[in-house]
PDB file of C-alpha atoms and ligand atoms in Angstrom:
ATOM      1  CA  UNK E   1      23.017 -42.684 214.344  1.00  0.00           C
ATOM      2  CA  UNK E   2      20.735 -40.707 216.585  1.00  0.00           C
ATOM      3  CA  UNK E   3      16.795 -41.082 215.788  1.00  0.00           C
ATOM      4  CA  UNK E   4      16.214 -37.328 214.968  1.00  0.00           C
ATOM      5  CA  UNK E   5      18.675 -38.309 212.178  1.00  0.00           C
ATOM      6  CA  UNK E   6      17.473 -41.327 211.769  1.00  0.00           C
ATOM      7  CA  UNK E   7      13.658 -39.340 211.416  1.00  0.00           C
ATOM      8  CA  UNK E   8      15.172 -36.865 208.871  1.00  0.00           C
ATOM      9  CA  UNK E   9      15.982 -39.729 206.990  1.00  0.00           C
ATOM     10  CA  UNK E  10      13.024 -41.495 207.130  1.00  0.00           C
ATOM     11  CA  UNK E  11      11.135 -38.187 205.851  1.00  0.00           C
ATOM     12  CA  UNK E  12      13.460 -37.642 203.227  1.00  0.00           C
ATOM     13  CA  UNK E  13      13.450 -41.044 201.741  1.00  0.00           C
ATOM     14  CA  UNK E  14       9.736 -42.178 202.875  1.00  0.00           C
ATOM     15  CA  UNK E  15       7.245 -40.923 200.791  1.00  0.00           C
ATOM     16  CA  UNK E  16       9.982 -40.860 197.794  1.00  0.00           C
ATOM     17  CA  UNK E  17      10.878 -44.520 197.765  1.00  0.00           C
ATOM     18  CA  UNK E  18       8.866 -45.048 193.930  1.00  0.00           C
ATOM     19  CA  UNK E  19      10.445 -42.762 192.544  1.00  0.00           C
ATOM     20  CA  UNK E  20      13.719 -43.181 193.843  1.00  0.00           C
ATOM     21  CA  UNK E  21      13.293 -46.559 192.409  1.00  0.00           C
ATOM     22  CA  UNK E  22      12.238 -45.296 188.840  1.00  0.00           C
ATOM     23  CA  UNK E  23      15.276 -42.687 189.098  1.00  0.00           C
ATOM     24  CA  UNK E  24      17.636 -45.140 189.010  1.00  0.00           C
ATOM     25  CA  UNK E  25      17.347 -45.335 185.085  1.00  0.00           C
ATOM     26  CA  UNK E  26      15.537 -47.227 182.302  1.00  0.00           C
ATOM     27  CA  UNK E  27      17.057 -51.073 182.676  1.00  0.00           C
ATOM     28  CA  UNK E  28      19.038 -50.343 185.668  1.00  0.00           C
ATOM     29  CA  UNK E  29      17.337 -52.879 187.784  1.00  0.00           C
ATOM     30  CA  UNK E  30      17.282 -55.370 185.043  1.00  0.00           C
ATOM     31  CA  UNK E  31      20.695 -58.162 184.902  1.00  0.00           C
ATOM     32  CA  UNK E  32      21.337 -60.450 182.144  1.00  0.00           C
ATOM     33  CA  UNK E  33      23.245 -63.227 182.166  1.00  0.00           C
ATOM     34  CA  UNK E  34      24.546 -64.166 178.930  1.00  0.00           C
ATOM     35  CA  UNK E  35      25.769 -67.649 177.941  1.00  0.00           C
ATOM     36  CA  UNK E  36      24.539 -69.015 181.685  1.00  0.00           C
ATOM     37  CA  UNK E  37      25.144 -72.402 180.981  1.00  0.00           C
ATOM     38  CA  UNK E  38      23.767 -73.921 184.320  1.00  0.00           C
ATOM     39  CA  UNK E  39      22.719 -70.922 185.460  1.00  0.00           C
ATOM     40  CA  UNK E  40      25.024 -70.048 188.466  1.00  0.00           C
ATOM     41  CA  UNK E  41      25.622 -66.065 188.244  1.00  0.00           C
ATOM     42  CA  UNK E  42      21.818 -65.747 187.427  1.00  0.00           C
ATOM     43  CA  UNK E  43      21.006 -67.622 190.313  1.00  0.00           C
ATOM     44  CA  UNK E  44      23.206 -65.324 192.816  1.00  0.00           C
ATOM     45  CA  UNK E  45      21.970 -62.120 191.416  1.00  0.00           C
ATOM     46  CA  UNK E  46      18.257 -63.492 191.164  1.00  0.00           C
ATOM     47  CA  UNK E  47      18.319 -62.952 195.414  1.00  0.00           C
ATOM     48  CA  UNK E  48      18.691 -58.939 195.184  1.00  0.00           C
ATOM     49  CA  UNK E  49      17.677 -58.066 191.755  1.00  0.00           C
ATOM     50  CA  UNK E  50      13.930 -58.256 190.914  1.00  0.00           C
ATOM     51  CA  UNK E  51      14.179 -59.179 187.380  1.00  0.00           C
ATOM     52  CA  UNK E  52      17.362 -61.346 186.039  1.00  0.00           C
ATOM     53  CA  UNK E  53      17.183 -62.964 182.587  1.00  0.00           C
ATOM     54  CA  UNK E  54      19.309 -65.808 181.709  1.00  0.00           C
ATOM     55  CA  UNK E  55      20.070 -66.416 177.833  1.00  0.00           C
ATOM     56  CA  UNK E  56      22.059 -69.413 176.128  1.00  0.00           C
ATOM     57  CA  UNK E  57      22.988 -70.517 172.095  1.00  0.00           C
ATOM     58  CA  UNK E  58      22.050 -74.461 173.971  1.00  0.00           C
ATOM     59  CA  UNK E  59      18.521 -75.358 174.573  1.00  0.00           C
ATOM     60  CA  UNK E  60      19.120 -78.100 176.571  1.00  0.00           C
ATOM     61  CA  UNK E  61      21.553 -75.662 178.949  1.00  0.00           C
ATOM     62  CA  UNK E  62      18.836 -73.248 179.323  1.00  0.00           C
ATOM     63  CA  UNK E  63      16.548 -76.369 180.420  1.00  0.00           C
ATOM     64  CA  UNK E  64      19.215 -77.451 183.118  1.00  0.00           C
ATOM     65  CA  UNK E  65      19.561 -74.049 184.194  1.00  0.00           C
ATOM     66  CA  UNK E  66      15.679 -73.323 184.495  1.00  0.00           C
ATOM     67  CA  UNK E  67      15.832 -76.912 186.999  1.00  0.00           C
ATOM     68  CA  UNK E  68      18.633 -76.059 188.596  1.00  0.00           C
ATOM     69  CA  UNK E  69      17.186 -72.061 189.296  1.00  0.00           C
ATOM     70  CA  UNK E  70      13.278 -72.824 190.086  1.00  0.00           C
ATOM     71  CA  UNK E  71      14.815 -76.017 192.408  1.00  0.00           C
ATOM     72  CA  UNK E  72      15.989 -73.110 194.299  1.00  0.00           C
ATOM     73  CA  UNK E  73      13.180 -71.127 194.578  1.00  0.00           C
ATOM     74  CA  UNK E  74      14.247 -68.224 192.708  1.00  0.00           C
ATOM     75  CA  UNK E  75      11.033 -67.234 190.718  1.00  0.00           C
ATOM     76  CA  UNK E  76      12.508 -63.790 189.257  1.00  0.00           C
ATOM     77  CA  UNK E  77      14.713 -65.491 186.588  1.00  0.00           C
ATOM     78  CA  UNK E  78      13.330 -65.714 182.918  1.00  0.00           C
ATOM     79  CA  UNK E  79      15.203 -67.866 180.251  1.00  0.00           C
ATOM     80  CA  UNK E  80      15.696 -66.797 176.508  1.00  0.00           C
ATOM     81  CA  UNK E  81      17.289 -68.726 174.209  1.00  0.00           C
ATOM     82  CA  UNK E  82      19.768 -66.632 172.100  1.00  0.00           C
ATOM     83  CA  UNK E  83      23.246 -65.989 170.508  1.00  0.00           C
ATOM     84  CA  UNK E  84      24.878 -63.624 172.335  1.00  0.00           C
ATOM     85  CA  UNK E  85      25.780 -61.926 168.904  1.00  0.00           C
ATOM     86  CA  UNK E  86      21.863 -61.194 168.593  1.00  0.00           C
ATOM     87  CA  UNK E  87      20.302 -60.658 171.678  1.00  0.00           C
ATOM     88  CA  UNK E  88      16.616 -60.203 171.739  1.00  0.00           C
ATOM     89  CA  UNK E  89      16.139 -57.469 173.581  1.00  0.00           C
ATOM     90  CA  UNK E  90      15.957 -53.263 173.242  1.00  0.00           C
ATOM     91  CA  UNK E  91      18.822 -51.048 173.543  1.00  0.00           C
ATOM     92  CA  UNK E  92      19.651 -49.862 176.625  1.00  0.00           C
ATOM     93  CA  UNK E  93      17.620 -52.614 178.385  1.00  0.00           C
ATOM     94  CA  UNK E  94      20.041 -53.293 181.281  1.00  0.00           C
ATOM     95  CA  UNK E  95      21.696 -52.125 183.775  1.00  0.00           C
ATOM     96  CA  UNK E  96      24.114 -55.259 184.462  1.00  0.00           C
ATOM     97  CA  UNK E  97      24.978 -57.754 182.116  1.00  0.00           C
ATOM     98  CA  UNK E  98      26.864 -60.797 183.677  1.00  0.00           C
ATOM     99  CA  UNK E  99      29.555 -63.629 181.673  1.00  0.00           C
ATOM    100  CA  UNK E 100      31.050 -65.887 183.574  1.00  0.00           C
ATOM    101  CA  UNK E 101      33.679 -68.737 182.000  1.00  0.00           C
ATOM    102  CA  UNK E 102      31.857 -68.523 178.670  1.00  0.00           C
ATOM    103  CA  UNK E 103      33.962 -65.776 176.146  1.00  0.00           C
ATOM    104  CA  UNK E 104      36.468 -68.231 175.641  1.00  0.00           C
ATOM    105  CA  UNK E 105      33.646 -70.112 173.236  1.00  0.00           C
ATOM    106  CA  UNK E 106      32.341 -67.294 171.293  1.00  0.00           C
ATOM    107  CA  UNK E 107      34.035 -67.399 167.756  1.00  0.00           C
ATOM    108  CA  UNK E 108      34.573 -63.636 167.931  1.00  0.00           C
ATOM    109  CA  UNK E 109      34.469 -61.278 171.004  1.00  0.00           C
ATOM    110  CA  UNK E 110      34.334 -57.547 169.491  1.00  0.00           C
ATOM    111  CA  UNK E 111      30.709 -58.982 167.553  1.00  0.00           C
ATOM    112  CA  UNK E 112      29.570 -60.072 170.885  1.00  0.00           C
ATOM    113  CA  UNK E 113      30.895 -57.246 172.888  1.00  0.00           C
ATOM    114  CA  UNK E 114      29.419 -54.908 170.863  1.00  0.00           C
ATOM    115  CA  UNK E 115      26.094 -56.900 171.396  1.00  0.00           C
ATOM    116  CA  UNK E 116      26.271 -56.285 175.202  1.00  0.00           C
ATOM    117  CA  UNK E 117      26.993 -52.658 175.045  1.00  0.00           C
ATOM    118  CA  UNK E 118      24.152 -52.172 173.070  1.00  0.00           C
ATOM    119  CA  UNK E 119      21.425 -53.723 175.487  1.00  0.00           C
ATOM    120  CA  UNK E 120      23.622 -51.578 178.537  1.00  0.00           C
ATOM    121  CA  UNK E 121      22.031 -48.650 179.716  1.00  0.00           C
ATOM    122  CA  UNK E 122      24.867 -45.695 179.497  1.00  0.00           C
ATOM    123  CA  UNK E 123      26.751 -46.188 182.637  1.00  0.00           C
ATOM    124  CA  UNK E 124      25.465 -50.125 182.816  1.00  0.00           C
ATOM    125  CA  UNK E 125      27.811 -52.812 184.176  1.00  0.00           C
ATOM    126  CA  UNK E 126      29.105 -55.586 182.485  1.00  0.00           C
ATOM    127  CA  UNK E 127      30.633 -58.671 185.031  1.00  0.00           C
ATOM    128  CA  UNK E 128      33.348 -60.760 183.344  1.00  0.00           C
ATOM    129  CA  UNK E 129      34.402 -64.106 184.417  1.00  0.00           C
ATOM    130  CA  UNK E 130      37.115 -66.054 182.683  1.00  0.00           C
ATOM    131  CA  UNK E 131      40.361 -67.505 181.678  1.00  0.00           C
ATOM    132  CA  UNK E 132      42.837 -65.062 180.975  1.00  0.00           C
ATOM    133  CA  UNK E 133      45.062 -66.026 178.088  1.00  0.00           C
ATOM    134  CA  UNK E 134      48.724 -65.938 178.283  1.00  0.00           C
ATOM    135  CA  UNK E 135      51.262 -63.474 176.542  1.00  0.00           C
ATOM    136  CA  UNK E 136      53.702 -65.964 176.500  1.00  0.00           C
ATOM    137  CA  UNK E 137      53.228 -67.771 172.664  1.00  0.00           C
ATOM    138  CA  UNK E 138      54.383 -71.300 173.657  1.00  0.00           C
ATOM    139  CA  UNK E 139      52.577 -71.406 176.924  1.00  0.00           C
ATOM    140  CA  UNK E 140      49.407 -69.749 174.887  1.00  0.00           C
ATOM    141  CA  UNK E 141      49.623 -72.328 172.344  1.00  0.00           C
ATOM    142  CA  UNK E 142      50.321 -75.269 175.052  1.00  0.00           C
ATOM    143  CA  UNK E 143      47.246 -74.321 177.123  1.00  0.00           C
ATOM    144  CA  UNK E 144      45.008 -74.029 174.361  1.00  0.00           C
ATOM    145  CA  UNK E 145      45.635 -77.570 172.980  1.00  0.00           C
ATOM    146  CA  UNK E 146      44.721 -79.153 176.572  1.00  0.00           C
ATOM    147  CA  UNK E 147      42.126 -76.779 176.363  1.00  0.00           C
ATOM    148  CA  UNK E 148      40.525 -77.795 172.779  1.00  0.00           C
ATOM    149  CA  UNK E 149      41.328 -81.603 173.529  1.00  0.00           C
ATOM    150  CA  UNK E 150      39.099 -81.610 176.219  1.00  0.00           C
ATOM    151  CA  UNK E 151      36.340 -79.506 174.890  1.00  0.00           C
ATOM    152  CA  UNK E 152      36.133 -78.392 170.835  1.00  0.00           C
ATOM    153  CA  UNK E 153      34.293 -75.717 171.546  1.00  0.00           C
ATOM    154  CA  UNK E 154      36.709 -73.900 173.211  1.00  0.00           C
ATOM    155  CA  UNK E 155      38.166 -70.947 170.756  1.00  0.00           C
ATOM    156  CA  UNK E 156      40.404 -68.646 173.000  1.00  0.00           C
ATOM    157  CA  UNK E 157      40.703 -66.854 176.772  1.00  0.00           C
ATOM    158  CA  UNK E 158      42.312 -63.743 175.861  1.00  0.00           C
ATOM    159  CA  UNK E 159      44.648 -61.690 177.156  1.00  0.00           C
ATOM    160  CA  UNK E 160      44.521 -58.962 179.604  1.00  0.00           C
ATOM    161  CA  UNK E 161      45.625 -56.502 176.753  1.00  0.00           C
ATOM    162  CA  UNK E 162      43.026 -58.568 174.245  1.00  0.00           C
ATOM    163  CA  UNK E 163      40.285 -58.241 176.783  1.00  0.00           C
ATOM    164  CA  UNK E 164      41.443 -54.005 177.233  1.00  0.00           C
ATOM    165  CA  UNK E 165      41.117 -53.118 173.791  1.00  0.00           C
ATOM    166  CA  UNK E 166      38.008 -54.891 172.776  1.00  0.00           C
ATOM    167  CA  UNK E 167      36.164 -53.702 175.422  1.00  0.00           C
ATOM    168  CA  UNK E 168      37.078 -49.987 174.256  1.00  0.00           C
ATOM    169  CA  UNK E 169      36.173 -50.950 170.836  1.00  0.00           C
ATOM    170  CA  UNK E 170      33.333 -52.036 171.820  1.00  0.00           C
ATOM    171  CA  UNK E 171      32.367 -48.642 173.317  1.00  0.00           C
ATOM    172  CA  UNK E 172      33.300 -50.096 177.321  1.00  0.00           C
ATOM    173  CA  UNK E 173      35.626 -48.655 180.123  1.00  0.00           C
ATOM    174  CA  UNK E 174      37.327 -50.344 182.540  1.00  0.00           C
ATOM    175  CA  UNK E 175      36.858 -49.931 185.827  1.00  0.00           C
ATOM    176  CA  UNK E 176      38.392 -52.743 187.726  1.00  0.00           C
ATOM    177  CA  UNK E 177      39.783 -55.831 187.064  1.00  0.00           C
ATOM    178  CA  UNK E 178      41.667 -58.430 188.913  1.00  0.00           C
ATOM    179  CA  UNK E 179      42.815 -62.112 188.650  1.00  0.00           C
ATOM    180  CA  UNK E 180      42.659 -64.895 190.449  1.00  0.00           C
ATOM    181  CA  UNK E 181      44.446 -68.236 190.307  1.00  0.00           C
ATOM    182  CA  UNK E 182      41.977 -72.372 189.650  1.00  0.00           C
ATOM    183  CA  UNK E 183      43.002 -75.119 190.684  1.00  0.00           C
ATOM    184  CA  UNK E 184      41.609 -78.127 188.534  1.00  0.00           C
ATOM    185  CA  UNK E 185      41.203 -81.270 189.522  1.00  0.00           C
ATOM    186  CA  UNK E 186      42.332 -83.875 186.403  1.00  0.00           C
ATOM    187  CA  UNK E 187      40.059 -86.306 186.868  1.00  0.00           C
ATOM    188  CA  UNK E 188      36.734 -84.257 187.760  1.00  0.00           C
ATOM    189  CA  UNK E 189      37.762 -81.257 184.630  1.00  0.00           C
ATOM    190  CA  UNK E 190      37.970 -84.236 182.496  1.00  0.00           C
ATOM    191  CA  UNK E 191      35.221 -86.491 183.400  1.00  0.00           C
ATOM    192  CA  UNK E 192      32.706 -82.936 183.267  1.00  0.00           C
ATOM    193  CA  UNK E 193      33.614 -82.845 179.356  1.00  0.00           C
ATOM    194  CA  UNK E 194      32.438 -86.762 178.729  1.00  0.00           C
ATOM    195  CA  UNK E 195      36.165 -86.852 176.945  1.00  0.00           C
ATOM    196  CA  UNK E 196      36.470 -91.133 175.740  1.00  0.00           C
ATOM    197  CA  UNK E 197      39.209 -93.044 177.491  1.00  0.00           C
ATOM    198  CA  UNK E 198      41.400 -92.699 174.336  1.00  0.00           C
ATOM    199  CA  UNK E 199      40.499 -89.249 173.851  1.00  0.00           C
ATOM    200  CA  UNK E 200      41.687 -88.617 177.460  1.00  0.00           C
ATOM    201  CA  UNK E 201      44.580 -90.944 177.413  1.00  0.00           C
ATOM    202  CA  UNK E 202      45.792 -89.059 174.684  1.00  0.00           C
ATOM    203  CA  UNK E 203      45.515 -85.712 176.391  1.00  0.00           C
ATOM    204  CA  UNK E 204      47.741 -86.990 179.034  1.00  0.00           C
ATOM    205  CA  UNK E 205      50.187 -88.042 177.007  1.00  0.00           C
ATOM    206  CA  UNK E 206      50.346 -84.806 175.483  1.00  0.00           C
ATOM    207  CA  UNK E 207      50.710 -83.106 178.753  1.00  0.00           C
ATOM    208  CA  UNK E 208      53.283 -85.385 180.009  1.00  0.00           C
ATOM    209  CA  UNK E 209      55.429 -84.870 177.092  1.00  0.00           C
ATOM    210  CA  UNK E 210      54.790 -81.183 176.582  1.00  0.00           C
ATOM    211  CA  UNK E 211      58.072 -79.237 177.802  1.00  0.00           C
ATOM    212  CA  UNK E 212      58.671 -79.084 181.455  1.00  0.00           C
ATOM    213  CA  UNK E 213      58.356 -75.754 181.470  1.00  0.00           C
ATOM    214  CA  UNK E 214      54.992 -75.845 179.869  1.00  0.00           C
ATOM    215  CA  UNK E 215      53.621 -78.327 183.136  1.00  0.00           C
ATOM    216  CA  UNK E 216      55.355 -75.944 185.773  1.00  0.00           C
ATOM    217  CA  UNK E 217      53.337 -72.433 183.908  1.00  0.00           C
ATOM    218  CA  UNK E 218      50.053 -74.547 185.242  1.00  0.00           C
ATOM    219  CA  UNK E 219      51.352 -76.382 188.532  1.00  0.00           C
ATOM    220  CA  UNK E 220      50.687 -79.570 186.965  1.00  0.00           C
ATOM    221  CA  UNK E 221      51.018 -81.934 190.063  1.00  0.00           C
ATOM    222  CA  UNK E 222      51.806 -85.823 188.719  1.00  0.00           C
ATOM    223  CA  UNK E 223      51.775 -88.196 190.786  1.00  0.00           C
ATOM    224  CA  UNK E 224      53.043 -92.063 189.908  1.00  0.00           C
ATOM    225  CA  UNK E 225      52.722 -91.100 185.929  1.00  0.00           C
ATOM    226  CA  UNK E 226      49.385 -89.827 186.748  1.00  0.00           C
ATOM    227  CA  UNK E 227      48.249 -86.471 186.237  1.00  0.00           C
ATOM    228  CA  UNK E 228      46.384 -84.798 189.340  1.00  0.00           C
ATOM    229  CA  UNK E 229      45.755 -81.264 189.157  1.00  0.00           C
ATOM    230  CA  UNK E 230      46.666 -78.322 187.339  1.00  0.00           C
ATOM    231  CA  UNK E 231      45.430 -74.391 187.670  1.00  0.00           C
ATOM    232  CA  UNK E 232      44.879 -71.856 185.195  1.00  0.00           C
ATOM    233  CA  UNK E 233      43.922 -68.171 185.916  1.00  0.00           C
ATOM    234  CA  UNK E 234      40.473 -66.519 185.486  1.00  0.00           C
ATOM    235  CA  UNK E 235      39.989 -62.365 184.690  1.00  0.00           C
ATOM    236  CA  UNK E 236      37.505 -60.582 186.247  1.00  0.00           C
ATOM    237  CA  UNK E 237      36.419 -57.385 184.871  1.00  0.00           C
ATOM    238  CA  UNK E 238      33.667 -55.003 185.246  1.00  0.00           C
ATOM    239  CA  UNK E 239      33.083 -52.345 182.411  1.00  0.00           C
ATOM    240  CA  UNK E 240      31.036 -49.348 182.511  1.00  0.00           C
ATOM    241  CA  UNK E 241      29.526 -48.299 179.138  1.00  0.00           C
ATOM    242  CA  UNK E 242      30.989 -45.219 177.848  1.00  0.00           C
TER     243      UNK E 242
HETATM  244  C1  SAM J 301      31.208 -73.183 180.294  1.00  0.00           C
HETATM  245  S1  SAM J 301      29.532 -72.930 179.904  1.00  0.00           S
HETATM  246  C2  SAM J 301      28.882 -71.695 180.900  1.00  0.00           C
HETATM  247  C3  SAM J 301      29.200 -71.133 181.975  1.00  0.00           C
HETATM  248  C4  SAM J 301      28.201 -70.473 182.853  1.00  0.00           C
HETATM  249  N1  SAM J 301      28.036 -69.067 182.494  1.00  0.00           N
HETATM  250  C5  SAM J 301      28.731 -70.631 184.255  1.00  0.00           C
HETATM  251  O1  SAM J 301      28.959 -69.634 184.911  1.00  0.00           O
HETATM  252  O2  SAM J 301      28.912 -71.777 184.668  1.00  0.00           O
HETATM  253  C6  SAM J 301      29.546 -72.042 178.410  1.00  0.00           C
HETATM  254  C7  SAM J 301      28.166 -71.738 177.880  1.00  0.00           C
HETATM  255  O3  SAM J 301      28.296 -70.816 176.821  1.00  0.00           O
HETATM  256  C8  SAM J 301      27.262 -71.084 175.908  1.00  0.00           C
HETATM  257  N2  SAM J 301      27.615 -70.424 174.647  1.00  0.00           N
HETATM  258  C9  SAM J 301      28.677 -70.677 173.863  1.00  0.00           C
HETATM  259  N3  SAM J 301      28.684 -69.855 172.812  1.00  0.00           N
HETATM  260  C10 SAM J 301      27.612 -69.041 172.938  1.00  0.00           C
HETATM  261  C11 SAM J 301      27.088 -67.974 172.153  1.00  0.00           C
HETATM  262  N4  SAM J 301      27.677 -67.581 171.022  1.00  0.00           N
HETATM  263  N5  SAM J 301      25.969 -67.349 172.585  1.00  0.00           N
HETATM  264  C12 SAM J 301      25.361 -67.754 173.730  1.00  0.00           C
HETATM  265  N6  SAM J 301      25.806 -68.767 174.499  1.00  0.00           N
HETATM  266  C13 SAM J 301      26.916 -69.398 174.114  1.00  0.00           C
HETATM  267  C14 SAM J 301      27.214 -72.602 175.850  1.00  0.00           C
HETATM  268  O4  SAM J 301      25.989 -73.076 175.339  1.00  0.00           O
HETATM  269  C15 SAM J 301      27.428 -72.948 177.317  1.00  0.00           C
HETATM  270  O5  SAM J 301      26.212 -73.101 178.004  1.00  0.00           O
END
């Protein structure tokens, strides 16, 4: 770029940079994080956002994340505890709300959907993270019992279609989505979940007998009897309120 452009630039932009700021729209600077659990995707947006708030139904979470954020500095980040059905906040609040790897435990996604657009600024972002369900009803259902085994609070990763028309109900557009593929190590998923050694043994005899095809939809590897790793695939979405 040559510096007379670079000067017309400067001139343009200089004495405007407040403003420009403020232009960008009540809330747009602001990101929540909803359900942050340890507070990861606060944490990455925390280092270009100025103001991130984190919010989780689990005290205790929203202690670990608080740790686990101020450990790394990050001073921008403010923790609330809340439902994501209720949020505490205005409408129109934010201009990105962020949920990674948490939908599949709320008990109902419209109610909570509907939640989010309301704190989004029109034109706002919201980030989704998480396991897509399957169409297929016997791989659904398979996936889903390994699922709730390991961790009762699990309800349901929708589908792609699922996640498509709540999200328009909800008053949300699409704008891109993609998916990617997990692997899962047996012994670390399990062990994260504090499952007892019957508990677990009984999960892996339920996998082990499950149909064939059932292990081969999730890559289960087995070695010597012994379960080793398996994947699952995540969504990612982002949806512009309408
Ligand atoms: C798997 S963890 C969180 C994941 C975290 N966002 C991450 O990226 O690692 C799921 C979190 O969702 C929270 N949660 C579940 N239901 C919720 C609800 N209805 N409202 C708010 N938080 C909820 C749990 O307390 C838990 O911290």
């Amino acid at each position: 770029m040559s510096e007379s452009h670079q000067a017309r630039v400067r001139a343009q932009f200089g004495a405007s940079a407040p403003d420009y700021v403020a232009s960008a729209g009540r809330g747009a600077l602001r990101v929540l994080d909803v359900a942050t659990g340890g507070g990861h995707a606060a944490l990455a947006f925390s280092a270009f956002t100025p103001t991130v708030v984190s919010t989780d139904l689990t005290p205790s979470m929203l202690e670990a994340a608080r740790d686990f954020v101020q450990g790394k500095a990050a001073s921008n980040v403010r923790f609330v505890a809340s439902d994501v059905e209720a949020l505490p906040f205005r409408d129109t609040s934010y201009g990105v709300v962020t949920c990674r790897l948490a939908a599949h435990h709320f008990p109902a996604l419209l109610p909570a959907l509907k939640e989010i657009t309301r704190v989004l600024r029109p034109g706002g972002s919201l980030l989704v993270e998480d396991i897509l369900g399957h169409d297929d009803r016997e791989l659904a259902a398979f996936i889903l019992e390994v699922e709730k085994r390991r961790d009762p609070s699990h309800v349901r990763a929708l589908t792609h279609r699922e996640w498509e028309a709540f999200l328009k109900a909800a008053g949300m557009t699409v704008i891109d989505e993609g998916t990617l593929s997990k692997a899962r190590p047996w012994e670390e998923w399990t062990a994260r979940m504090r499952m007892t050694p019957e508990a677990k043994a009984d999960l892996e005899r339920f996998v082990l007998d499950a149909p064939g095809s059932c292990r081969e939809a999730f890559r289960f590897t087995i070695e010597d009897g012994r379960i080793q790793t398996f994947s699952d695939r995540l969504i990612l979405i982002r949806a512009d309120r309408d």
